[in-house]
mmCIF file of C-alpha atoms in Angstrom:
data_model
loop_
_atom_site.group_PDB
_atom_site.id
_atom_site.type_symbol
_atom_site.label_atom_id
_atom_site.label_comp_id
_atom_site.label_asym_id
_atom_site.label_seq_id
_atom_site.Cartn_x
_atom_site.Cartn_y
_atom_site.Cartn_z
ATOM 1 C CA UNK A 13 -0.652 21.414 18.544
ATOM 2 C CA UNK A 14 0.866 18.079 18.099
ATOM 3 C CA UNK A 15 -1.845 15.376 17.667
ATOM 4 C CA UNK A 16 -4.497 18.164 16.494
ATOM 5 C CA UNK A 17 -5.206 18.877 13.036
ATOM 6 C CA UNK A 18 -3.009 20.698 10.374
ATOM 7 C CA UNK A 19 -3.417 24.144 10.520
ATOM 8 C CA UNK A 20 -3.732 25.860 7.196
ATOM 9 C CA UNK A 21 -0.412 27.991 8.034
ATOM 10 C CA UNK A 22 1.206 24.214 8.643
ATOM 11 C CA UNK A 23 -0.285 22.926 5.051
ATOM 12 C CA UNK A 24 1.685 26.066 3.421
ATOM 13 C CA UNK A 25 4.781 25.223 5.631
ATOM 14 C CA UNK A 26 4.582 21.300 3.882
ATOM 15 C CA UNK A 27 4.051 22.652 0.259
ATOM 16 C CA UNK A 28 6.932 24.988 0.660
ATOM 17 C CA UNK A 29 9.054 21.870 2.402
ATOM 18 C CA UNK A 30 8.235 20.405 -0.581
ATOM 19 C CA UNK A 31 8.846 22.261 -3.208
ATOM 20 C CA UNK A 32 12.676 22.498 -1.762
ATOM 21 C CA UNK A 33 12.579 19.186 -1.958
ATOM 22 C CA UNK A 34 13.056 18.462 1.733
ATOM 23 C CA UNK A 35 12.340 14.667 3.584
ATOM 24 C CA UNK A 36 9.211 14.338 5.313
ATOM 25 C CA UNK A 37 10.894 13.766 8.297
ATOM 26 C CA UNK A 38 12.785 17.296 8.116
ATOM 27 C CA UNK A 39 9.845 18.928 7.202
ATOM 28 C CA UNK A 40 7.590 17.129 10.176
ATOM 29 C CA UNK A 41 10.589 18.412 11.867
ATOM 30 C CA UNK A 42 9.996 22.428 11.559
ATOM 31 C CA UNK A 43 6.446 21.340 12.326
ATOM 32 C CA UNK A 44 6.367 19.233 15.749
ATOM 33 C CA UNK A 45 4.864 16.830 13.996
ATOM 34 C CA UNK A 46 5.382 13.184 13.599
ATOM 35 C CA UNK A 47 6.813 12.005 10.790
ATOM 36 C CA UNK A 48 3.826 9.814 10.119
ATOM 37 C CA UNK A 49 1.006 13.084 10.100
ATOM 38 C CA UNK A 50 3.456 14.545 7.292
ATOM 39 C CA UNK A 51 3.457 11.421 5.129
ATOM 40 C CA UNK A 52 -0.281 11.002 5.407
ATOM 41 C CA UNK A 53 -1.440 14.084 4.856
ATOM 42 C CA UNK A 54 0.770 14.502 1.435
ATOM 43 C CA UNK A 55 -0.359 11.102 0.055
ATOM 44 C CA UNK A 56 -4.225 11.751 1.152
ATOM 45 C CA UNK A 57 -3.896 15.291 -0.846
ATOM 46 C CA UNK A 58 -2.083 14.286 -4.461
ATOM 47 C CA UNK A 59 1.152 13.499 -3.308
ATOM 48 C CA UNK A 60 4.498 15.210 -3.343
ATOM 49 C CA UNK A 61 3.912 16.218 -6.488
ATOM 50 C CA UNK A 62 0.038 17.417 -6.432
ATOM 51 C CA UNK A 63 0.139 18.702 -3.227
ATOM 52 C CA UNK A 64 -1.360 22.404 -2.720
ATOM 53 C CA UNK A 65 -1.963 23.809 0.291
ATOM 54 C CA UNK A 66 -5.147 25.737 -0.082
ATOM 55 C CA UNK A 67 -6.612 22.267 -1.801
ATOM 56 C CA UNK A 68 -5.718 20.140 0.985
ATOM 57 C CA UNK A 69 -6.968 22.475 3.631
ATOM 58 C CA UNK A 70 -10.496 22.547 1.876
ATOM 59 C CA UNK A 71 -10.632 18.841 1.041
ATOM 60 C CA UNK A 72 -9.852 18.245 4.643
ATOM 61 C CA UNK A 73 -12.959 20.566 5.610
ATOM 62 C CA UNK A 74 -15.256 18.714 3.465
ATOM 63 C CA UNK A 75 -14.480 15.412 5.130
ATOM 64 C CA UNK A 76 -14.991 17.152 8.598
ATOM 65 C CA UNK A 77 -18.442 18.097 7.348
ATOM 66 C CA UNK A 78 -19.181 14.690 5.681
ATOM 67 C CA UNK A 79 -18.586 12.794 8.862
ATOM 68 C CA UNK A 80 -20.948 15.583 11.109
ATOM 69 C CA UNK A 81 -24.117 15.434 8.524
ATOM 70 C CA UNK A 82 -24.395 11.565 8.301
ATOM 71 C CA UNK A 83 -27.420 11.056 6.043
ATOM 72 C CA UNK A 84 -30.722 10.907 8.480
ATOM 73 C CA UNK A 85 -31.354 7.307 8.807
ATOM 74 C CA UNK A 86 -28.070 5.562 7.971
ATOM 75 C CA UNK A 87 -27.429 3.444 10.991
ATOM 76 C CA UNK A 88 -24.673 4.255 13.048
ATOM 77 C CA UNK A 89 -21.454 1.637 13.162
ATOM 78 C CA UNK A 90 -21.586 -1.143 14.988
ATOM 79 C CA UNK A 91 -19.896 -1.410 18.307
ATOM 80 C CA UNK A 92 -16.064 -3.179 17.889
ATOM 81 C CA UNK A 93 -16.492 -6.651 19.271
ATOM 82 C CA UNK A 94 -12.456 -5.781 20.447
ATOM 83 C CA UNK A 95 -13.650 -2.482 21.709
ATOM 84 C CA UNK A 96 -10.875 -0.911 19.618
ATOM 85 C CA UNK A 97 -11.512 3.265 18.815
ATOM 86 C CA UNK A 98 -12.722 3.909 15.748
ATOM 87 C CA UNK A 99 -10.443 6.989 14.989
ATOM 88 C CA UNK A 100 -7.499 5.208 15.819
ATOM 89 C CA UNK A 101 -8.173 2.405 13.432
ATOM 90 C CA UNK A 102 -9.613 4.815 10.424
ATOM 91 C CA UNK A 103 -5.707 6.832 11.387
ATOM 92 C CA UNK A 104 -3.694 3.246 11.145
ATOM 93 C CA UNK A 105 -5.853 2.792 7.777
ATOM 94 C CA UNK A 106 -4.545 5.859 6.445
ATOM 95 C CA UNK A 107 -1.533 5.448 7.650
ATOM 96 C CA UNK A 108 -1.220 1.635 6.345
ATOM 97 C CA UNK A 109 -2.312 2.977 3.190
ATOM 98 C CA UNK A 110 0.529 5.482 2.764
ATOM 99 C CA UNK A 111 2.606 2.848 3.146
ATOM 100 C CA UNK A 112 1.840 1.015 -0.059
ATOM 101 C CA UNK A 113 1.417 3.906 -1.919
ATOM 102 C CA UNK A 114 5.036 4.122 -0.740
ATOM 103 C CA UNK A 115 5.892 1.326 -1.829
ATOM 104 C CA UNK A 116 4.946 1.671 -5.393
ATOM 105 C CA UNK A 117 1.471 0.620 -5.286
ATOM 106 C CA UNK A 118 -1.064 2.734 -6.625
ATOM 107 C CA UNK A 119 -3.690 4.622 -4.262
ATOM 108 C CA UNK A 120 -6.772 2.291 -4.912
ATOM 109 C CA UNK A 121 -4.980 -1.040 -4.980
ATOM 110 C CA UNK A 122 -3.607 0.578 -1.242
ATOM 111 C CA UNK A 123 -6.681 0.918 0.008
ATOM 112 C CA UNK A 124 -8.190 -2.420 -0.789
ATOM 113 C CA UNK A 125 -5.005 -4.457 1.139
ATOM 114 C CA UNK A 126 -5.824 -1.946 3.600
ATOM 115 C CA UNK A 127 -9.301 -2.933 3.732
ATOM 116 C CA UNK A 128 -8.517 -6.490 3.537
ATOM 117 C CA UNK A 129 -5.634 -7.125 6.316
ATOM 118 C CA UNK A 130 -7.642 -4.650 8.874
ATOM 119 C CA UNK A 131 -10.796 -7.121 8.532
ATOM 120 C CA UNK A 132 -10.556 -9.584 11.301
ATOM 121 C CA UNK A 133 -11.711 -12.084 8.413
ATOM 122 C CA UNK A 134 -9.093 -11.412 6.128
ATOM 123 C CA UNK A 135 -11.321 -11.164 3.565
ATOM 124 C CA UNK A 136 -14.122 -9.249 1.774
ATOM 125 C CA UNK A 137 -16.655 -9.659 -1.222
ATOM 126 C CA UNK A 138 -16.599 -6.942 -4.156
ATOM 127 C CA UNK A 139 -19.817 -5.344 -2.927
ATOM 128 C CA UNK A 140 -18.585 -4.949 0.685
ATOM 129 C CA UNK A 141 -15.604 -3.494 -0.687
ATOM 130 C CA UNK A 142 -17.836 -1.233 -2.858
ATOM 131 C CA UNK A 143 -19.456 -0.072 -0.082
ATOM 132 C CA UNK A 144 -16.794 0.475 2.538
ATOM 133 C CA UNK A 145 -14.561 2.115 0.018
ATOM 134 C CA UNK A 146 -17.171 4.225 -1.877
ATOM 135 C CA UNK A 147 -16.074 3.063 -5.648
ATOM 136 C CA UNK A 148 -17.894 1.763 -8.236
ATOM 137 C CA UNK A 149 -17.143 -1.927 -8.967
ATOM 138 C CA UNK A 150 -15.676 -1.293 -11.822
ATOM 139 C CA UNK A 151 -12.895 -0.014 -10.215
ATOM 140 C CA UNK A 152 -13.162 -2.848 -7.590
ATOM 141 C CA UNK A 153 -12.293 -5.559 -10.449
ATOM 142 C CA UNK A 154 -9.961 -3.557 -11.805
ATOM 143 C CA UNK A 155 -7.741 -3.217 -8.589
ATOM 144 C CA UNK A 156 -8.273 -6.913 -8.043
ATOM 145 C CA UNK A 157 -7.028 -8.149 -11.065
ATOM 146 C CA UNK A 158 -4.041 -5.758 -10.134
ATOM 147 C CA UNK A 159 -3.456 -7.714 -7.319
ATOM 148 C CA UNK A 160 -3.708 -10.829 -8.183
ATOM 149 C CA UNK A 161 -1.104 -10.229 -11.011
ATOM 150 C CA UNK A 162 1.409 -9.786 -8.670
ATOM 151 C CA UNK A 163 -0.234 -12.556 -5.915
ATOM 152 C CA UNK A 164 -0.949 -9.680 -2.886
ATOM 153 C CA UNK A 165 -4.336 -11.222 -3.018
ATOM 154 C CA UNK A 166 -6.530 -14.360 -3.814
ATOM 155 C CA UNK A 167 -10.315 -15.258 -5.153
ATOM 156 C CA UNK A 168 -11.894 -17.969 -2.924
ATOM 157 C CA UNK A 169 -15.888 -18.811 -3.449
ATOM 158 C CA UNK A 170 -18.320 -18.753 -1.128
ATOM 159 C CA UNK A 171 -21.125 -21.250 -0.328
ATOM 160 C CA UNK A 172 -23.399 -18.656 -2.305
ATOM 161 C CA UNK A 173 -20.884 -19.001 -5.124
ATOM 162 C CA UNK A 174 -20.043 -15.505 -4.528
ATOM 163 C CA UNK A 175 -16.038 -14.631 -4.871
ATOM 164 C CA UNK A 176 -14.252 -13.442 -1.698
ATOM 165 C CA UNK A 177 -10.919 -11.469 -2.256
ATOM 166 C CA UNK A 178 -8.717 -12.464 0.827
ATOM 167 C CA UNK A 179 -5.104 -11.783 1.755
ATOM 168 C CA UNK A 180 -3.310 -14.808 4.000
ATOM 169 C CA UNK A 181 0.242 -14.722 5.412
ATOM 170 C CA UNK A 182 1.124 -17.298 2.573
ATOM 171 C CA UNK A 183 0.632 -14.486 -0.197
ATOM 172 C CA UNK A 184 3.645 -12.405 1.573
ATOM 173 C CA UNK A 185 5.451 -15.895 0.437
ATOM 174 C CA UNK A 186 3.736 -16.269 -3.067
ATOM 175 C CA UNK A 187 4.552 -11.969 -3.502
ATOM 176 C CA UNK A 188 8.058 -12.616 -2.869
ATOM 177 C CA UNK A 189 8.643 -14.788 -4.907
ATOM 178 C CA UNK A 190 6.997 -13.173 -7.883
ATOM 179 C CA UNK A 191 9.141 -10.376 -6.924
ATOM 180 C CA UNK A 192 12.116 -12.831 -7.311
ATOM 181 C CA UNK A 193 11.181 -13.673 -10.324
ATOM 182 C CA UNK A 194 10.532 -10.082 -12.058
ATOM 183 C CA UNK A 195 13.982 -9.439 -11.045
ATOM 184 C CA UNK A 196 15.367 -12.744 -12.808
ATOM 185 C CA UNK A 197 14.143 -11.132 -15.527
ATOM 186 C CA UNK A 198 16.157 -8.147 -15.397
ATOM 187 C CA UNK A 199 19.046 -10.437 -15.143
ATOM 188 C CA UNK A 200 18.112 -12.076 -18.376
ATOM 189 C CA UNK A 201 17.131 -8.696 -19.615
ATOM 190 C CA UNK A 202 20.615 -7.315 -19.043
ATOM 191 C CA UNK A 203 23.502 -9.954 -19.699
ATOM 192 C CA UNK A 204 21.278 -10.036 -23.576
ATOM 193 C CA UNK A 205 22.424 -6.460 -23.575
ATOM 194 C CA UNK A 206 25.662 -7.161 -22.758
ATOM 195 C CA UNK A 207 26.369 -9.610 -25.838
ATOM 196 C CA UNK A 208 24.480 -6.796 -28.074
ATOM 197 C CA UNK A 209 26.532 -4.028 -26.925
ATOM 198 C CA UNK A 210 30.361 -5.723 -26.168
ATOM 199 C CA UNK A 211 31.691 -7.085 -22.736
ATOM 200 C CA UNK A 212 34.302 -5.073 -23.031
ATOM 201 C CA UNK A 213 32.663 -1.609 -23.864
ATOM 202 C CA UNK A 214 31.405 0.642 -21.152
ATOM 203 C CA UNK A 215 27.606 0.166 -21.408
ATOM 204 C CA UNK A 216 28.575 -3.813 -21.337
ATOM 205 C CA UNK A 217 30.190 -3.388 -18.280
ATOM 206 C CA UNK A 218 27.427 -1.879 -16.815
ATOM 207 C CA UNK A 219 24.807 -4.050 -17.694
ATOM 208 C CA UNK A 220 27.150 -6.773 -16.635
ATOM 209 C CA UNK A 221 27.318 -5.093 -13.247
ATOM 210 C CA UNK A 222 23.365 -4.593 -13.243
ATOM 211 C CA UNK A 223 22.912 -8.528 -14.057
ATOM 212 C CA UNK A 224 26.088 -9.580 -11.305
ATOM 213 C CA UNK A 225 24.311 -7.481 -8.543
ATOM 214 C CA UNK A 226 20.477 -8.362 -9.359
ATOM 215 C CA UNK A 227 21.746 -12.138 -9.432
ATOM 216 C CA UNK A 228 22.911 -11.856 -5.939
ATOM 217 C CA UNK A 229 20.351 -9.826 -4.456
ATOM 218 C CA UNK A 230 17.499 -12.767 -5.942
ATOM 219 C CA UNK A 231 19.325 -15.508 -5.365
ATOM 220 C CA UNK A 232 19.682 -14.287 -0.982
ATOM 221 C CA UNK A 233 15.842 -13.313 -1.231
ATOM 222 C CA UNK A 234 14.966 -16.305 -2.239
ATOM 223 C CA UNK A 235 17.248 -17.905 0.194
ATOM 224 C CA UNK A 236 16.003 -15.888 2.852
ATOM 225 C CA UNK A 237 11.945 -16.403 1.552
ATOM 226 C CA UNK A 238 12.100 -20.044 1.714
ATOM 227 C CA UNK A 239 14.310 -20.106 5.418
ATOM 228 C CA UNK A 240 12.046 -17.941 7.134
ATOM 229 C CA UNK A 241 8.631 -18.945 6.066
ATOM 230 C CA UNK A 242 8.111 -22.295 7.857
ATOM 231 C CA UNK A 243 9.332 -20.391 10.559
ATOM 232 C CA UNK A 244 6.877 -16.869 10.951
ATOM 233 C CA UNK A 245 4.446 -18.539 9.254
ATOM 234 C CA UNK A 246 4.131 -22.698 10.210
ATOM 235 C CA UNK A 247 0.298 -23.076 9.367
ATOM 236 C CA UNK A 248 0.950 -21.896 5.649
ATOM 237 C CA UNK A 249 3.561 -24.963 5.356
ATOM 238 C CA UNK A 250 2.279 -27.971 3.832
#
């Protein structure tokens, strides 16, 4: 049903969806399902390309068991000082996450900004991350460093001198305009083709098109970045 879990008849239905290459809206489609329970459940289990039905149905079963034989003595969670339910915010996590991974990002770096922009604090130390993710911190520093390259996340120090990884509305500004900036490189990148190759031959022309339509596209996100942001997001003006 709807809203239940994935059958393991449903799980063959999405590997076969896949491998014809259908949308995961089409195949969510065939299914009664949402869109959104078809994305997740693909990107939890490998992606389109790893997916395997009989995999994702037992990974699925381990979690369920996980989650009923809680280690005797670990403390249960805390009450949510919103009262918000706890399986609707661990589905908008997953959900959240997909979207990254989406967007290009890779699964761990996904899960941190996850992590991060669902704490009411905006922000989280390595070892808390550690332990609400379940990774060594190895991988932690890794992911961070990741992130930082392309400004989806900042270091600040603590009182203790510990570092705090925290996401603000300003870094949406600050990514941006990194982004901006990768893609004046591709303009560079491309119009040095063009002199290499001849303006008038056909690969010229199309590098020349390439560097004409990346110029354009910058130049109005940029516009667009610096109209909008004292507007969504005053407090991050100086």
């Amino acid at each position: 049903m709807p809203g239940g879990r994935l059958s393991q008849q449903e799980r063959q239905q999405i590997a076969a969806g896949l491998a014809d290459g259908l949308a995961y809206a089409e195949i969510a489609r065939g299914l009664g399902r949402p869109t959104s329970t078809v994305t997740r459940e693909v990107m939890r289990n490998g992606g389109p390309a790893a997916y395997r039905a009989e995999m994702a149905h037992r990974a699925t079963e381990r979690r369920a068991h996980r989650r009923k034989r809680s280690p005797a003595g670990t403390p249960s969670a805390e009450p949510d000082a919103y009262g918000r339910d706890p399986e609707a915010v661990r589905d908008f996590e997953e959900s959240f996450t997909t979207s990254f991974v989406e967007s290009g990002l890779p699964r761990m770096m996904s899960r941190i900004l996850t992590c991060l922009y669902v704490s009411d604090s905006g922000g989280m130390t390595a070892a808390e991350l550690v332990r609400r993710l379940q990774v060594s911190p190895a991988s932690i520093s890794k992911s961070i460093a990741f992130l930082e390259s392309r400004a989806l996340v900042r270091r600040e120090r603590q009182h203790d001198r510990r570092e705090r990884y925290v996401v603000d509305l300003d870094l949406w500004y600050q990514s941006m305009l990194a982004s901006a900036r990768a893609n004046d490189r591709v303009v560079v990148a491309a119009r040095q083709g063009v002199e290499v190759l001849g303006r008038e031959t056909p690969a010229g022309q199309r590098l020349e098109s390439v560097a004409r339509f990346m110029d354009h596209v910058t130049n109005d996100l940029i516009r667009s970045t610096l109209q909008w942001r004292p507007v969504l997001f005053p407090d991050s003006v100086d």
